[in-house]
Short mmCIF file of C-alpha atoms and ligand atoms in Angstrom, two decimals:
data_model
loop_
_atom_site.label_atom_id
_atom_site.label_comp_id
_atom_site.label_asym_id
_atom_site.label_seq_id
_atom_site.Cartn_x
_atom_site.Cartn_y
_atom_site.Cartn_z
CA MET A 1 112.65 -18.16 60.31
CA LYS A 2 111.56 -21.55 58.96
CA ILE A 3 114.32 -24.14 59.28
CA VAL A 4 114.59 -27.66 57.88
CA VAL A 5 116.80 -29.74 60.15
CA THR A 6 117.91 -33.05 58.62
CA GLY A 7 119.06 -35.78 60.99
CA GLY A 8 117.24 -34.04 63.85
CA ALA A 9 116.49 -37.29 65.71
CA GLY A 10 120.16 -37.96 66.31
CA PHE A 11 122.43 -36.72 69.07
CA ILE A 12 123.43 -33.20 67.99
CA GLY A 13 120.43 -32.51 65.73
CA SER A 14 117.91 -33.19 68.52
CA HIS A 15 119.74 -30.84 70.90
CA PHE A 16 119.87 -28.22 68.14
CA ILE A 17 116.11 -28.41 67.54
CA LYS A 18 115.35 -28.00 71.26
CA TYR A 19 117.90 -25.18 71.53
CA ILE A 20 116.42 -23.21 68.60
CA LEU A 21 112.79 -23.61 69.70
CA LYS A 22 113.72 -22.29 73.14
CA LYS A 23 116.05 -19.50 72.01
CA HIS A 24 113.94 -18.20 69.11
CA PRO A 25 110.22 -18.39 69.92
CA GLY A 26 108.17 -18.32 66.73
CA TYR A 27 110.78 -20.07 64.57
CA LYS A 28 109.40 -23.14 62.78
CA ILE A 29 111.33 -26.38 62.47
CA LEU A 30 110.75 -29.32 60.17
CA ASN A 31 112.82 -32.35 61.13
CA VAL A 32 113.58 -34.75 58.24
CA ASP A 33 115.13 -37.95 59.54
CA LYS A 34 115.31 -41.49 58.17
CA LEU A 35 115.44 -42.91 61.70
CA THR A 36 118.42 -45.20 61.19
CA TYR A 37 119.78 -47.10 64.21
CA ALA A 38 121.08 -43.71 65.46
CA GLY A 39 117.81 -41.79 65.11
CA ASN A 40 115.64 -41.79 68.23
CA LEU A 41 112.41 -39.83 68.57
CA GLU A 42 112.66 -40.18 72.35
CA ASN A 43 115.32 -37.46 72.09
CA LEU A 44 112.53 -35.08 71.05
CA GLU A 45 109.80 -36.25 73.41
CA GLU A 46 109.55 -32.91 75.24
CA ILE A 47 108.83 -30.89 72.09
CA LYS A 48 106.89 -33.40 69.99
CA ASP A 49 103.59 -31.52 70.48
CA ASN A 50 105.08 -28.04 70.01
CA PRO A 51 103.05 -26.41 67.16
CA ASP A 52 106.29 -24.93 65.77
CA TYR A 53 107.80 -28.40 65.30
CA SER A 54 107.00 -31.07 62.73
CA PHE A 55 108.59 -34.32 61.65
CA VAL A 56 108.85 -36.26 58.40
CA LYS A 57 110.45 -39.70 58.31
CA GLU A 58 112.50 -39.66 55.13
CA ASP A 59 115.91 -40.47 53.68
CA ILE A 60 117.84 -37.39 52.49
CA CYS A 61 118.69 -39.41 49.39
CA ASN A 62 115.02 -39.31 48.30
CA ARG A 63 114.46 -36.01 46.60
CA LYS A 64 110.74 -36.02 45.80
CA THR A 65 109.19 -36.29 49.28
CA ILE A 66 111.64 -33.80 50.73
CA GLU A 67 111.00 -31.29 47.94
CA ASN A 68 107.30 -31.37 48.67
CA ALA A 69 107.70 -31.17 52.44
CA ILE A 70 110.09 -28.22 52.52
CA SER A 71 108.15 -25.77 50.39
CA GLY A 72 108.15 -22.36 52.13
CA TYR A 73 111.20 -23.05 54.31
CA ASP A 74 114.15 -20.59 54.41
CA VAL A 75 117.13 -22.73 55.30
CA ILE A 76 118.38 -26.32 55.51
CA VAL A 77 120.75 -27.30 58.31
CA ASN A 78 122.10 -30.74 57.40
CA PHE A 79 123.05 -32.92 60.37
CA ALA A 80 121.97 -36.17 58.68
CA ALA A 81 124.92 -38.51 58.32
CA GLU A 82 126.35 -41.85 59.14
CA SER A 83 128.63 -40.63 61.91
CA HIS A 84 130.61 -43.46 63.49
CA VAL A 85 134.20 -43.99 62.30
CA ASP A 86 134.35 -47.69 63.31
CA ARG A 87 131.21 -48.46 61.31
CA SER A 88 132.70 -46.69 58.29
CA ILE A 89 135.68 -49.04 58.48
CA ASN A 90 133.42 -52.12 58.56
CA GLU A 91 130.66 -50.96 56.18
CA PRO A 92 131.73 -47.88 54.19
CA GLU A 93 129.10 -47.90 51.42
CA VAL A 94 126.25 -46.31 53.35
CA PHE A 95 128.62 -43.46 54.32
CA LEU A 96 129.09 -42.60 50.67
CA LYS A 97 125.36 -42.79 50.07
CA THR A 98 124.18 -40.66 52.95
CA ASP A 99 127.10 -38.34 53.61
CA VAL A 100 127.98 -37.59 49.98
CA PHE A 101 124.95 -38.34 47.81
CA GLY A 102 122.50 -37.19 50.51
CA THR A 103 124.34 -33.85 50.74
CA PHE A 104 124.29 -33.52 46.95
CA ASN A 105 120.55 -34.17 46.96
CA LEU A 106 119.89 -31.45 49.55
CA LEU A 107 122.06 -28.99 47.62
CA GLU A 108 120.09 -29.72 44.46
CA ILE A 109 116.84 -29.16 46.34
CA CYS A 110 118.10 -25.78 47.57
CA ARG A 111 119.26 -24.82 44.09
CA THR A 112 116.10 -25.79 42.27
CA ARG A 113 113.59 -24.78 44.94
CA GLY A 114 115.11 -21.44 45.89
CA ILE A 115 115.91 -22.28 49.53
CA LYS A 116 117.83 -19.19 50.70
CA LYS A 117 120.55 -20.77 52.81
CA TYR A 118 122.26 -24.14 53.36
CA ILE A 119 124.38 -25.06 56.36
CA GLN A 120 126.51 -28.20 56.26
CA ILE A 121 127.37 -29.78 59.61
CA SER A 122 130.88 -31.08 59.06
CA THR A 123 133.66 -32.17 61.36
CA ASP A 124 137.25 -31.48 62.43
CA GLU A 125 138.07 -34.98 61.15
CA VAL A 126 138.21 -33.68 57.56
CA TYR A 127 141.63 -32.10 58.37
CA GLY A 128 143.00 -35.47 59.46
CA SER A 129 145.47 -36.03 62.26
CA ALA A 130 147.37 -33.03 63.68
CA ASP A 131 150.99 -33.28 64.78
CA TYR A 132 151.75 -32.22 68.35
CA GLY A 133 151.96 -28.42 68.35
CA GLU A 134 149.96 -28.13 65.12
CA THR A 135 146.46 -26.57 64.99
CA PHE A 136 144.24 -26.44 61.91
CA THR A 137 142.39 -23.35 60.71
CA GLU A 138 139.56 -23.22 58.18
CA GLU A 139 142.25 -22.75 55.48
CA SER A 140 144.12 -25.95 56.32
CA ARG A 141 144.15 -28.70 53.70
CA LEU A 142 141.71 -31.58 53.85
CA ASN A 143 143.48 -34.83 54.71
CA PRO A 144 140.85 -37.33 55.91
CA SER A 145 141.82 -40.79 57.17
CA SER A 146 138.66 -42.93 57.37
CA PRO A 147 135.82 -43.59 54.93
CA TYR A 148 133.68 -41.51 57.32
CA SER A 149 135.92 -38.44 57.26
CA ALA A 150 136.61 -38.84 53.53
CA SER A 151 132.87 -38.83 52.85
CA LYS A 152 132.44 -35.72 55.01
CA ALA A 153 135.33 -34.01 53.20
CA ALA A 154 133.80 -34.89 49.82
CA ALA A 155 130.51 -33.37 50.96
CA ASP A 156 132.27 -30.17 52.08
CA LEU A 157 133.85 -29.78 48.64
CA LEU A 158 130.47 -30.25 46.96
CA VAL A 159 128.94 -27.59 49.22
CA LEU A 160 131.75 -25.16 48.33
CA SER A 161 131.22 -25.89 44.62
CA TYR A 162 127.56 -24.83 44.93
CA TYR A 163 128.70 -21.54 46.41
CA LYS A 164 131.20 -20.91 43.63
CA THR A 165 129.15 -22.20 40.71
CA TYR A 166 125.56 -21.35 41.59
CA LYS A 167 126.20 -18.49 44.05
CA MET A 168 124.18 -20.37 46.64
CA SER A 169 124.34 -19.02 50.18
CA ILE A 170 126.17 -21.66 52.20
CA ASN A 171 128.16 -22.19 55.37
CA ILE A 172 130.15 -25.16 56.62
CA VAL A 173 130.57 -25.77 60.34
CA ARG A 174 133.39 -28.06 61.50
CA SER A 175 133.25 -28.92 65.15
CA SER A 176 135.46 -31.01 67.36
CA ASN A 177 134.25 -34.11 69.29
CA ASN A 178 130.87 -33.46 70.88
CA TYR A 179 129.71 -35.08 74.10
CA GLY A 180 126.62 -34.77 76.26
CA PRO A 181 123.27 -36.45 77.02
CA ASN A 182 121.55 -38.58 74.33
CA GLN A 183 124.73 -39.56 72.48
CA TYR A 184 124.44 -43.06 71.03
CA PRO A 185 126.41 -45.40 73.29
CA GLU A 186 128.78 -46.65 70.58
CA LYS A 187 130.78 -43.40 70.81
CA PHE A 188 133.70 -43.19 73.24
CA ILE A 189 132.26 -41.20 76.17
CA PRO A 190 128.76 -42.75 76.36
CA LEU A 191 130.18 -46.25 75.73
CA PHE A 192 132.68 -45.85 78.55
CA VAL A 193 130.17 -44.26 80.94
CA THR A 194 127.51 -46.93 80.39
CA ASN A 195 130.02 -49.80 80.48
CA ALA A 196 131.43 -48.45 83.74
CA ILE A 197 127.93 -48.17 85.25
CA GLU A 198 127.41 -51.85 84.32
CA ASP A 199 130.87 -52.84 85.62
CA LYS A 200 131.91 -53.90 82.12
CA LYS A 201 135.38 -53.38 80.65
CA LEU A 202 136.22 -50.07 78.93
CA PRO A 203 137.90 -51.00 75.58
CA LEU A 204 140.63 -48.39 75.12
CA TYR A 205 142.16 -48.45 71.63
CA GLY A 206 145.93 -48.71 71.16
CA ASP A 207 147.96 -46.99 73.88
CA GLY A 208 145.00 -44.80 74.94
CA ARG A 209 147.01 -41.66 74.23
CA ASN A 210 145.14 -40.41 71.15
CA VAL A 211 143.99 -36.85 71.72
CA ARG A 212 140.48 -35.53 71.12
CA ASP A 213 139.20 -31.99 71.70
CA TRP A 214 135.94 -32.23 73.67
CA LEU A 215 133.06 -29.82 73.04
CA PHE A 216 129.85 -29.87 75.08
CA VAL A 217 126.94 -30.40 72.67
CA MET A 218 125.02 -27.28 73.74
CA ASP A 219 128.05 -25.11 73.00
CA ASN A 220 128.14 -26.61 69.52
CA CYS A 221 124.41 -25.83 69.08
CA ALA A 222 125.06 -22.23 70.13
CA GLY A 223 127.89 -22.06 67.60
CA ILE A 224 125.70 -23.35 64.78
CA ASP A 225 123.04 -20.80 65.79
CA THR A 226 125.72 -18.06 65.60
CA VAL A 227 126.66 -19.17 62.08
CA LEU A 228 122.98 -19.36 61.09
CA HIS A 229 122.45 -15.72 62.07
CA LYS A 230 125.85 -14.09 61.62
CA GLY A 231 127.83 -16.36 59.29
CA VAL A 232 129.18 -14.77 56.12
CA SER A 233 128.03 -16.67 53.04
CA GLY A 234 130.63 -19.01 51.56
CA GLU A 235 132.59 -19.21 54.81
CA ILE A 236 133.67 -22.21 56.88
CA TYR A 237 133.65 -21.95 60.69
CA ASN A 238 135.47 -24.29 63.08
CA ILE A 239 133.96 -24.83 66.54
CA ALA A 240 136.49 -26.14 69.04
CA GLY A 241 136.10 -27.31 72.60
CA GLU A 242 139.60 -26.03 73.41
CA SER A 243 139.82 -29.02 75.74
CA GLU A 244 142.27 -31.46 74.26
CA ARG A 245 142.75 -34.58 76.36
CA GLU A 246 144.23 -38.04 75.88
CA ASN A 247 141.56 -40.75 75.83
CA ILE A 248 143.03 -42.38 78.92
CA PHE A 249 142.54 -39.14 80.86
CA ILE A 250 138.83 -39.11 79.97
CA ALA A 251 138.47 -42.81 80.82
CA LYS A 252 140.00 -42.28 84.27
CA LYS A 253 137.84 -39.19 84.91
CA ILE A 254 134.67 -41.15 84.09
CA LEU A 255 135.69 -43.95 86.47
CA LYS A 256 136.45 -41.40 89.18
CA TYR A 257 133.05 -39.70 88.85
CA LEU A 258 131.33 -43.09 89.08
CA GLY A 259 133.53 -44.34 91.93
CA LYS A 260 134.74 -47.33 89.86
CA SER A 261 138.14 -48.99 89.66
CA GLU A 262 140.66 -48.16 86.93
CA GLU A 263 141.02 -51.92 86.52
CA LEU A 264 137.95 -51.72 84.28
CA ILE A 265 140.18 -50.17 81.59
CA GLN A 266 141.17 -52.77 79.00
CA PHE A 267 143.68 -51.94 76.29
CA VAL A 268 142.49 -53.44 72.99
CA ASN A 269 143.68 -53.48 69.35
CA ASP A 270 143.94 -50.06 67.78
CA ARG A 271 141.43 -48.71 65.24
CA PRO A 272 142.90 -48.98 61.70
CA GLY A 273 143.98 -45.53 60.46
CA HIS A 274 143.35 -44.10 63.94
CA ASP A 275 143.99 -40.33 63.90
CA ARG A 276 146.43 -39.50 66.68
CA ARG A 277 145.25 -36.03 67.49
CA TYR A 278 142.62 -33.47 66.48
CA SER A 279 143.22 -29.79 67.00
CA ILE A 280 141.38 -26.87 65.44
CA SER A 281 141.38 -23.13 65.98
CA CYS A 282 138.03 -21.41 66.58
CA GLU A 283 139.23 -17.80 66.42
CA LYS A 284 137.08 -17.15 63.35
CA ILE A 285 133.74 -18.01 64.96
CA LYS A 286 134.79 -16.06 68.07
CA ARG A 287 135.06 -13.01 65.84
CA ILE A 288 131.32 -13.28 65.06
CA GLY A 289 130.42 -13.56 68.73
CA TRP A 290 130.53 -17.23 69.83
CA ARG A 291 131.99 -18.22 73.17
CA GLN A 292 132.07 -21.62 74.85
CA LYS A 293 130.10 -21.71 78.13
CA THR A 294 130.62 -25.21 79.56
CA SER A 295 133.99 -26.40 80.82
CA LEU A 296 135.02 -30.01 80.24
CA GLU A 297 134.92 -30.58 84.00
CA ASP A 298 131.27 -29.41 84.31
CA GLY A 299 130.12 -30.93 81.01
CA LEU A 300 131.61 -34.34 81.70
CA ARG A 301 130.17 -34.48 85.22
CA LEU A 302 126.73 -33.50 83.91
CA THR A 303 126.98 -36.10 81.14
CA VAL A 304 127.98 -38.90 83.52
CA GLU A 305 125.08 -37.96 85.80
CA TRP A 306 122.65 -37.96 82.87
CA TYR A 307 123.60 -41.53 81.86
CA ARG A 308 123.46 -42.63 85.50
CA ASP A 309 119.94 -41.16 85.83
CA ASN A 310 118.56 -42.20 82.42
CA ARG A 311 119.30 -45.92 82.21
CA GLN A 312 116.00 -46.60 80.43
CA TRP A 313 117.25 -44.46 77.49
CA TRP A 314 120.47 -46.42 76.86
CA GLU A 315 119.66 -49.90 78.20
CA LYS A 316 117.13 -50.39 75.41
CA ILE A 317 119.72 -49.35 72.81
CA LYS A 318 122.49 -51.49 74.25
CA SER A 319 120.34 -54.60 74.25
CA GLY A 320 118.96 -54.10 70.72
CA GLU A 321 120.62 -53.06 67.46
CA PHE A 322 123.84 -52.11 69.19
CA LEU A 323 124.32 -55.55 70.69
CA LYS A 324 123.67 -57.20 67.32
CA TYR A 325 126.27 -54.94 65.66
CA TYR A 326 128.79 -55.46 68.42
CA LYS A 327 128.44 -59.25 68.26
CA THR A 328 128.95 -59.23 64.48
CA HIS A 329 132.05 -57.07 64.46
CA TYR A 330 133.80 -57.43 67.79
CA LYS A 331 133.13 -60.85 69.28
P1 LIG B 1 124.04 -39.32 65.01
O1 LIG B 1 124.58 -40.55 64.36
O2 LIG B 1 123.71 -39.32 66.45
O3 LIG B 1 122.72 -38.86 64.24
C1 LIG B 1 122.59 -38.90 62.84
C2 LIG B 1 121.12 -38.71 62.50
O4 LIG B 1 120.99 -38.69 61.08
C3 LIG B 1 120.21 -39.84 63.01
O5 LIG B 1 119.03 -39.31 63.57
C4 LIG B 1 119.90 -40.65 61.75
O6 LIG B 1 118.65 -41.31 61.80
C5 LIG B 1 119.94 -39.57 60.70
N1 LIG B 1 120.23 -40.09 59.36
C6 LIG B 1 121.24 -40.94 59.02
N2 LIG B 1 121.17 -41.22 57.70
C7 LIG B 1 120.11 -40.52 57.20
C8 LIG B 1 119.55 -40.37 55.91
N3 LIG B 1 120.03 -41.03 54.84
N4 LIG B 1 118.47 -39.55 55.76
C9 LIG B 1 117.95 -38.89 56.84
N5 LIG B 1 118.42 -39.02 58.07
C10 LIG B 1 119.50 -39.80 58.26
O7 LIG B 1 125.09 -38.18 64.66
P2 LIG B 1 125.56 -36.92 65.51
O8 LIG B 1 126.67 -37.31 66.39
O9 LIG B 1 124.38 -36.23 66.04
O10 LIG B 1 126.20 -36.04 64.33
C11 LIG B 1 125.41 -35.13 63.59
C12 LIG B 1 126.27 -34.46 62.54
O11 LIG B 1 127.35 -33.81 63.17
C13 LIG B 1 126.89 -35.44 61.54
O12 LIG B 1 126.83 -34.84 60.27
C14 LIG B 1 128.32 -35.60 62.00
O13 LIG B 1 129.17 -35.86 60.91
C15 LIG B 1 128.59 -34.23 62.59
N6 LIG B 1 129.59 -34.19 63.68
C16 LIG B 1 129.46 -34.97 64.78
C17 LIG B 1 130.37 -34.86 65.82
C18 LIG B 1 130.28 -35.69 67.06
O14 LIG B 1 131.19 -35.63 67.89
N7 LIG B 1 129.22 -36.45 67.27
C19 LIG B 1 131.44 -33.95 65.72
C20 LIG B 1 131.55 -33.18 64.56
C21 LIG B 1 130.61 -33.29 63.57
O1 LIG B 2 135.56 -48.14 72.20
C1 LIG B 2 136.27 -47.15 71.90
N1 LIG B 2 137.53 -47.05 72.42
C2 LIG B 2 138.36 -46.00 72.14
O2 LIG B 2 139.49 -45.96 72.63
C3 LIG B 2 135.78 -46.08 71.05
C4 LIG B 2 134.40 -46.16 70.46
C5 LIG B 2 136.63 -45.04 70.78
N2 LIG B 2 137.88 -45.00 71.30
C6 LIG B 2 138.74 -43.84 70.98
C7 LIG B 2 138.88 -43.56 69.49
C8 LIG B 2 139.08 -42.06 69.46
O3 LIG B 2 140.44 -41.75 69.65
O4 LIG B 2 138.13 -42.68 71.53
C9 LIG B 2 138.27 -41.56 70.65
C10 LIG B 2 136.89 -41.05 70.29
O5 LIG B 2 136.26 -42.04 69.49
P1 LIG B 2 134.80 -41.83 68.85
O6 LIG B 2 133.82 -41.52 69.94
O7 LIG B 2 134.52 -42.99 67.97
O8 LIG B 2 134.99 -40.46 68.06
P2 LIG B 2 135.95 -40.05 66.83
O9 LIG B 2 136.44 -41.22 66.10
O10 LIG B 2 136.95 -39.08 67.38
O11 LIG B 2 134.87 -39.28 65.92
C11 LIG B 2 133.91 -38.40 66.53
O12 LIG B 2 134.30 -37.07 66.42
C12 LIG B 2 134.15 -36.42 65.20
C13 LIG B 2 132.51 -38.59 65.98
O13 LIG B 2 132.14 -39.95 66.06
C14 LIG B 2 132.39 -38.09 64.59
O14 LIG B 2 131.04 -38.19 64.13
C15 LIG B 2 132.81 -36.67 64.55
O15 LIG B 2 132.84 -36.20 63.24
#
C-alpha cells in the first residue's frame, strides 16, 4: 500500500508513520507537512533514511505541488491541522484555513486524481461537552465549542458530503485526548510534565475538575491502522482511551512520578468555552478488531520518563517559538 500522510511531522502523525513502517514492511509513505511551529522532523529522525519513506514540505492548502507529488498513491490519511484549542481562541483564522479549506483541498485531490481512499483524523471534541453519565457514539450530534472543534466538525461534514455526493471511499476517525512522547509542550500533559521537571508552576484551568479521556498515542495509531484496513467505507469510528480522569488527578500523578510537591499546582483563569467533559464510546471500532493495549498508569509513567530523558527535544521548543507565543498571550 502507498500512503500519503499529511501532518506527519507532528505528534500523532509521526508516531503513525513509524508504526506503519514497522508493522507493514513494504508499505510506502509520503509525508506532506508544512512544518508549522508544531511540525518537527526530529520526530522522524530514526526513519528519515528508510527507502520506503519520503517527505515533501508543503501546505495542504496548495493543491498543485501535492497533486504532482501524490501520483500513484492509494490513500491519504489527513493528520494535518492546527490542533491547539487555546490558540484557536486567540487566532482562529488559520484553523479555518488549514482544518477546513485544507481538508477540502485534499478531498478535491482525491476526487480528481482517483485516490482510492481518504481517512480524516478528527476528534472527540466535535461532539462538544458531555454531561456526567452521558457518552457519545458516532451517531451523536455535532456540538463543537471552540473555533478548533468547530473547524474540525466542518471538515467532518465536508468529508461525509464527498462520500454521499461523489461516492468517494472515506472514513472519519474521532479519538479522545492523546498523550505520549513527542507531544508539543503546549498541551496539558507535556506542559505539566516539563514545567514540573523545571520546578515551574502547573497552570490548572478553572477548578481543575474538567474531565478528559486519555488515550496512549500508539493505541490511537493501531486504531487508525485498523480503520485503514478494516473500516467500512462511509463510516465514522471513535477511538476512546476509556480512561476518564479529572485534570487535577493527572496533575497530581505527574508530580508524584517526578517526586515534586503538589504546591507547584497553580489554579488560573478558566479557558473560555472550556468543555467540562469528553466521553465517547468505542464499541464500533472494537467490533472490527481494535483493542487498547496500554493502561493510563503505564502510558503516563512511560511518557513522564520520556520527557525526563529527552530534555534536548523539548528545551529547544520551550525556549523558541513557544516562549514567544506564551509571552504574547499569557504574560
Ligand atoms: P500537531 O499539532 O502535533 O501536528 C500537526 C501537524 O500538522 C504538524 O506537523 C504541522 O506542521 C502540520 N500542519 C499544520 N498545518 C499544516 C498545513 N496547512 N499543511 C500541512 N501540514 C500542516 O497535532 P497532533 O496532536 O499530532 O494532531 C494530529 C491530528 O489529530 C489533528 O488533526 C488533530 O485534530 C487530531 N487529534 C488530536 C488529538 C490530540 O490529543 N492531540 C486528539 C484527537 C484528534
Ligand atoms: O495549561 C493548561 N492547563 C489546563 O488546565 C492546558 C494547556 C490545559 N489545561 C486543561 C484544559 C483541558 O481540560 O487540560 C485539559 C487538556 O487540555 P489540552 O491539552 O489543551 O487538550 P484539549 O483542549 O482537551 O484538546 C486536545 O484533545 C482533543 C487536543 O489538543 C486536540 O487537538 C484534540 O482534538
